[in-house]
Coordinates of C-alpha atoms and ligand atoms in Angstrom, one line a residue:
M1 CA 218.8 115.1 38.5
A2 CA 223.1 113.5 38.2
E3 CA 224.4 117.1 38.1
N4 CA 222.1 118.5 40.8
D5 CA 223.0 115.6 42.7
E6 CA 226.7 116.1 42.1
Q7 CA 226.2 120.2 42.6
I8 CA 224.3 119.0 46.3
V9 CA 227.1 116.8 46.8
T10 CA 229.8 119.2 46.0
A11 CA 228.2 123.0 48.0
G12 CA 228.1 120.4 51.4
Y13 CA 232.0 119.1 50.9
D14 CA 233.4 122.4 49.9
L15 CA 232.1 124.3 53.0
V16 CA 232.7 121.0 55.2
F17 CA 236.2 120.2 54.0
A18 CA 237.4 123.8 53.9
A19 CA 236.2 124.4 58.2
L20 CA 237.3 121.0 58.7
P21 CA 241.1 122.3 60.5
R22 CA 239.2 124.4 62.5
S23 CA 236.9 121.8 64.7
A24 CA 239.0 120.5 67.7
T25 CA 235.7 119.7 68.7
F26 CA 234.8 117.4 65.3
A27 CA 237.8 115.5 65.6
R28 CA 238.2 114.6 69.0
A29 CA 234.3 112.7 69.1
W30 CA 235.3 111.6 65.9
R31 CA 238.2 110.2 66.4
A32 CA 237.1 108.7 70.4
H33 CA 233.6 107.3 68.0
A34 CA 235.1 106.2 64.4
L35 CA 238.6 106.5 63.9
G36 CA 239.6 104.2 67.6
D37 CA 242.8 105.0 69.6
D38 CA 245.3 102.6 66.5
F39 CA 244.3 105.0 63.7
P40 CA 247.2 107.6 63.4
D41 CA 247.6 110.6 63.6
G42 CA 247.7 112.8 60.3
F43 CA 245.4 111.0 58.6
E44 CA 242.2 111.3 59.4
H45 CA 239.1 110.9 57.8
I46 CA 235.4 111.7 57.8
S47 CA 234.7 108.0 57.0
F48 CA 233.8 104.7 58.9
V49 CA 237.4 102.9 57.9
T50 CA 239.2 101.4 60.7
L51 CA 243.3 100.4 60.6
D52 CA 242.6 97.1 59.9
E53 CA 240.2 98.2 57.1
M54 CA 243.0 100.0 56.2
R55 CA 245.7 96.8 56.2
T56 CA 242.8 94.8 54.0
I57 CA 242.6 97.4 51.2
A58 CA 246.1 98.0 50.8
R59 CA 246.5 93.9 50.9
E60 CA 243.7 93.2 48.6
M61 CA 244.6 96.3 46.3
G62 CA 248.1 93.6 45.7
I63 CA 250.2 97.4 45.0
G64 CA 254.4 97.4 46.2
A65 CA 256.7 99.9 46.0
G66 CA 256.6 101.5 42.3
D67 CA 252.7 100.7 41.2
A68 CA 250.1 102.9 40.6
F69 CA 247.0 103.5 42.7
G70 CA 243.9 105.3 42.4
D71 CA 241.6 106.2 45.2
L72 CA 238.1 107.4 43.9
A73 CA 236.2 109.6 45.7
C74 CA 239.5 110.3 47.8
G75 CA 238.1 113.1 50.8
L76 CA 241.2 114.8 52.3
G77 CA 243.3 111.8 51.2
G78 CA 243.9 110.5 54.6
I79 CA 243.3 106.5 53.9
S80 CA 245.2 106.6 50.6
L81 CA 248.6 108.7 51.0
W82 CA 248.9 106.4 55.1
I83 CA 248.9 103.4 52.2
A84 CA 250.5 105.3 49.6
R85 CA 253.5 105.7 52.9
E86 CA 253.1 102.3 53.6
T87 CA 253.5 100.4 50.1
G88 CA 255.5 102.7 48.5
A89 CA 253.0 103.1 45.2
R90 CA 251.8 105.8 44.1
L91 CA 248.7 107.9 44.7
T92 CA 246.4 109.6 41.8
G93 CA 242.9 110.5 44.1
V94 CA 240.2 111.7 42.5
D95 CA 237.2 113.8 44.3
I96 CA 234.4 116.4 43.0
S97 CA 234.9 118.2 46.4
A98 CA 237.9 121.0 44.6
S99 CA 238.2 121.4 49.2
A100 CA 238.7 117.7 49.4
V101 CA 241.6 118.2 46.2
A102 CA 243.1 121.7 48.3
G103 CA 242.8 119.5 52.0
S104 CA 244.6 116.2 50.1
R105 CA 247.3 118.8 48.3
A106 CA 247.9 119.8 51.7
R107 CA 248.4 116.4 53.7
A108 CA 250.4 115.5 50.9
E109 CA 252.8 118.2 51.8
A110 CA 252.8 117.8 55.7
Q111 CA 253.1 114.2 55.4
G112 CA 256.2 114.8 53.3
L113 CA 254.3 112.4 50.2
A114 CA 253.9 115.1 47.1
G115 CA 256.4 113.8 45.2
A116 CA 254.1 110.5 45.6
A117 CA 251.1 111.5 45.1
R118 CA 248.6 113.4 43.1
F119 CA 244.7 114.9 42.9
V120 CA 242.1 115.3 40.5
H121 CA 239.0 118.0 40.8
A122 CA 236.2 115.5 38.7
P123 CA 233.4 113.0 39.4
L124 CA 234.0 109.8 39.0
A125 CA 231.7 109.1 36.5
A126 CA 234.7 111.1 34.5
T127 CA 238.2 111.3 35.5
G128 CA 239.7 112.5 33.3
L129 CA 242.5 109.6 33.9
D130 CA 244.1 107.3 31.3
S131 CA 242.6 104.1 30.4
G132 CA 244.2 101.7 32.1
A133 CA 247.1 104.2 34.2
L134 CA 245.6 102.1 37.2
D135 CA 247.2 98.5 38.9
A136 CA 244.4 98.9 41.8
G137 CA 241.4 101.0 42.9
M138 CA 240.6 101.8 46.2
S139 CA 237.2 103.9 47.3
T140 CA 236.4 104.6 50.7
D141 CA 232.7 105.2 52.6
A142 CA 231.6 107.5 48.8
L143 CA 229.2 104.9 46.2
Q144 CA 226.1 105.4 48.0
Y145 CA 226.5 109.5 47.1
V146 CA 226.9 108.7 43.2
P147 CA 223.9 109.7 41.1
D148 CA 225.0 107.2 38.3
K149 CA 226.5 103.9 39.7
R150 CA 227.1 101.5 36.9
A151 CA 228.4 105.1 35.1
A152 CA 230.9 105.5 37.9
L153 CA 231.9 101.0 37.7
R154 CA 231.9 101.7 34.2
E155 CA 234.4 104.2 34.4
A156 CA 236.6 102.9 37.5
A157 CA 237.1 100.1 35.0
R158 CA 238.6 102.0 32.3
V159 CA 240.8 103.2 34.3
L160 CA 242.2 100.2 36.0
R161 CA 244.3 97.3 33.6
P162 CA 243.3 94.2 32.8
G163 CA 243.5 92.2 36.3
G164 CA 243.6 95.4 38.1
R165 CA 241.9 94.9 42.2
M166 CA 239.3 97.3 43.1
V167 CA 238.6 97.8 47.0
V168 CA 235.9 99.0 48.5
T169 CA 234.1 100.6 51.5
C170 CA 230.7 101.8 50.9
F171 CA 226.9 101.7 51.9
E172 CA 224.1 99.7 51.0
A173 CA 220.5 101.8 50.6
D174 CA 217.7 100.6 52.2
A175 CA 215.2 101.5 48.5
E176 CA 212.2 102.0 50.5
R177 CA 213.8 104.6 53.1
V178 CA 215.7 106.8 50.2
A179 CA 213.1 106.7 48.1
G180 CA 212.3 110.7 47.0
L181 CA 215.7 111.7 48.6
P182 CA 217.7 113.8 46.5
V183 CA 221.1 112.2 46.3
L184 CA 220.8 108.7 48.1
G185 CA 217.5 108.2 46.7
S186 CA 218.8 108.6 43.0
D187 CA 220.0 105.8 42.1
P188 CA 220.0 103.5 45.4
A189 CA 222.2 100.6 45.4
G190 CA 221.1 97.3 48.1
D191 CA 223.4 94.9 46.4
Y192 CA 226.8 96.6 44.4
R193 CA 227.7 92.9 43.0
P194 CA 225.2 92.8 39.6
L195 CA 226.8 96.3 38.5
L196 CA 230.4 95.7 39.2
D197 CA 229.8 92.4 37.2
E198 CA 228.1 94.7 35.0
A199 CA 230.9 97.4 34.5
G200 CA 233.4 93.8 34.2
F201 CA 234.7 93.3 37.2
D202 CA 234.6 89.4 38.9
V203 CA 233.7 89.8 42.9
T204 CA 236.2 87.7 45.1
S205 CA 235.0 89.1 48.2
Y206 CA 232.0 91.1 49.7
E207 CA 231.1 90.8 53.2
E208 CA 229.4 92.8 55.4
T209 CA 231.8 95.3 58.0
P210 CA 231.0 95.0 61.7
A211 CA 229.1 97.0 63.9
W212 CA 228.4 99.3 61.5
R213 CA 225.4 100.7 62.6
E214 CA 226.2 100.9 66.1
R215 CA 229.8 103.2 65.4
L216 CA 227.6 105.0 62.9
T217 CA 224.4 105.8 65.6
R218 CA 227.6 106.2 68.1
T219 CA 229.5 108.5 66.1
Y220 CA 227.0 111.1 64.1
Q221 CA 224.7 111.1 67.5
A222 CA 228.2 112.1 69.4
V223 CA 228.4 114.8 67.0
A224 CA 224.8 115.7 66.7
D225 CA 224.8 116.5 70.4
E226 CA 228.5 119.3 69.6
R227 CA 225.8 121.6 67.5
D228 CA 227.4 124.7 69.3
A229 CA 230.5 124.1 69.3
L230 CA 230.8 122.9 65.6
A231 CA 229.2 126.2 64.5
R232 CA 231.5 128.5 67.1
E233 CA 234.1 127.0 65.4
M234 CA 233.1 125.6 61.9
G235 CA 230.4 128.5 61.1
E236 CA 227.0 128.4 60.8
A237 CA 227.5 127.0 57.0
A238 CA 229.4 124.7 57.4
C239 CA 228.2 123.0 60.3
N240 CA 224.4 123.2 58.7
A241 CA 226.3 121.2 56.1
L242 CA 227.5 118.9 58.0
L243 CA 224.7 118.1 60.4
G244 CA 222.2 118.0 57.5
E245 CA 223.7 114.6 57.0
I246 CA 224.1 113.4 59.4
V247 CA 220.7 114.1 61.0
L248 CA 218.9 112.5 58.2
T249 CA 221.3 109.7 58.8
L250 CA 220.0 109.1 62.5
Q251 CA 216.2 110.1 61.3
V252 CA 215.7 108.1 57.8
R253 CA 218.8 105.2 58.4
P254 CA 219.0 104.9 55.4
Y255 CA 221.6 102.3 54.9
S256 CA 220.9 98.5 54.8
G257 CA 224.5 97.3 54.7
R258 CA 227.8 98.6 55.1
V259 CA 230.2 96.7 52.9
L260 CA 234.1 95.7 52.0
F261 CA 234.2 94.5 48.5
A262 CA 237.6 93.5 46.6
A263 CA 236.8 92.7 42.7
T264 CA 239.6 92.4 39.4
K265 CA 238.9 93.8 36.4
R266 CA 238.5 90.3 33.8
E267 CA 241.3 90.7 31.7
Ligands
SAM301 C1 232.5 110.2 53.9 S1 233.1 110.9 52.7 C2 234.8 110.2 52.1 C3 236.0 110.7 52.1 C4 237.2 109.8 51.5 N1 237.1 108.7 50.8 C5 237.1 109.3 53.2 O1 237.2 107.5 53.5 O2 237.3 109.7 54.2 C6 232.2 111.0 50.6 C7 233.5 112.0 49.5 O3 232.7 111.6 48.3 C8 232.9 112.5 47.7 N2 232.3 112.3 46.1 C9 230.7 112.5 46.5 N3 230.1 111.7 44.7 C10 231.3 112.1 44.6 C11 230.9 111.9 42.7 N4 230.1 111.5 42.2 N5 232.3 111.7 42.2 C12 233.2 112.3 43.1 N6 233.8 112.1 44.9 C13 232.1 111.9 45.3 C14 232.8 114.0 48.1 O4 232.6 114.9 47.7 C15 234.2 113.3 49.6 O5 234.7 113.7 49.3

């Protein structure tokens, strides 16, 4: 089941990440509804992280020049590359999608950050990073897709040094609504705190992010309304992969919350 879920996620994101740079329509819709005017150019993402949240994530990780931090499920690396630039810390991004890793490397080059960042193609449950290699970790809007959340959080704890900080945004699942769905229904978490405790973290803050449902619905509806333009610009297969998830999310309403939490790996 876990392997099948990972294959579904990989196939979809590989298509989407390879095609997104061709779509001005997607970029316009995401900027208007998810990113906001103040979001820094060149560091765009496909999640719901705001500039305020990026600042909170950087502050809560507590990193500075020369520290090592990880971005677990980094996508195209926009958020963590911005944090690397602002803090002077060194980034290791991990993602299960080869297109994400290639896109992150290209973006690091384009932003003059190639010397400060490396990207690893791996699932979160088995990153291949050395134990205790990271001073801090982050993950944005991705944990809900991970088929074995205990394994992924155990792995996050393993690669962090004792006392290292982990800062995450992610969606909590509504167990009844995701029952039977691939990926979101495999290992649904309605509250990540017990899993964090089990993995060896002390949770220091755990909060629902403001107006997340309105932002998600508005953004996804705006993208879904552009189907024809997206299919022209991205190609049918990538457009279907993108809209498959978006339409399912609009119809099923699988999430009960979107949270931002910070935790410390126990000594
Ligand atoms: C919505 S995107 C968010 C990407 C990025 N964090 C951002 O905020 O732009 C979700 C990401 O999670 C990655 N992902 C999903 N399941 C994964 C897993 N089991 N291991 C590693 N990456 C995974 C996907 O490939 C994708 O890049």
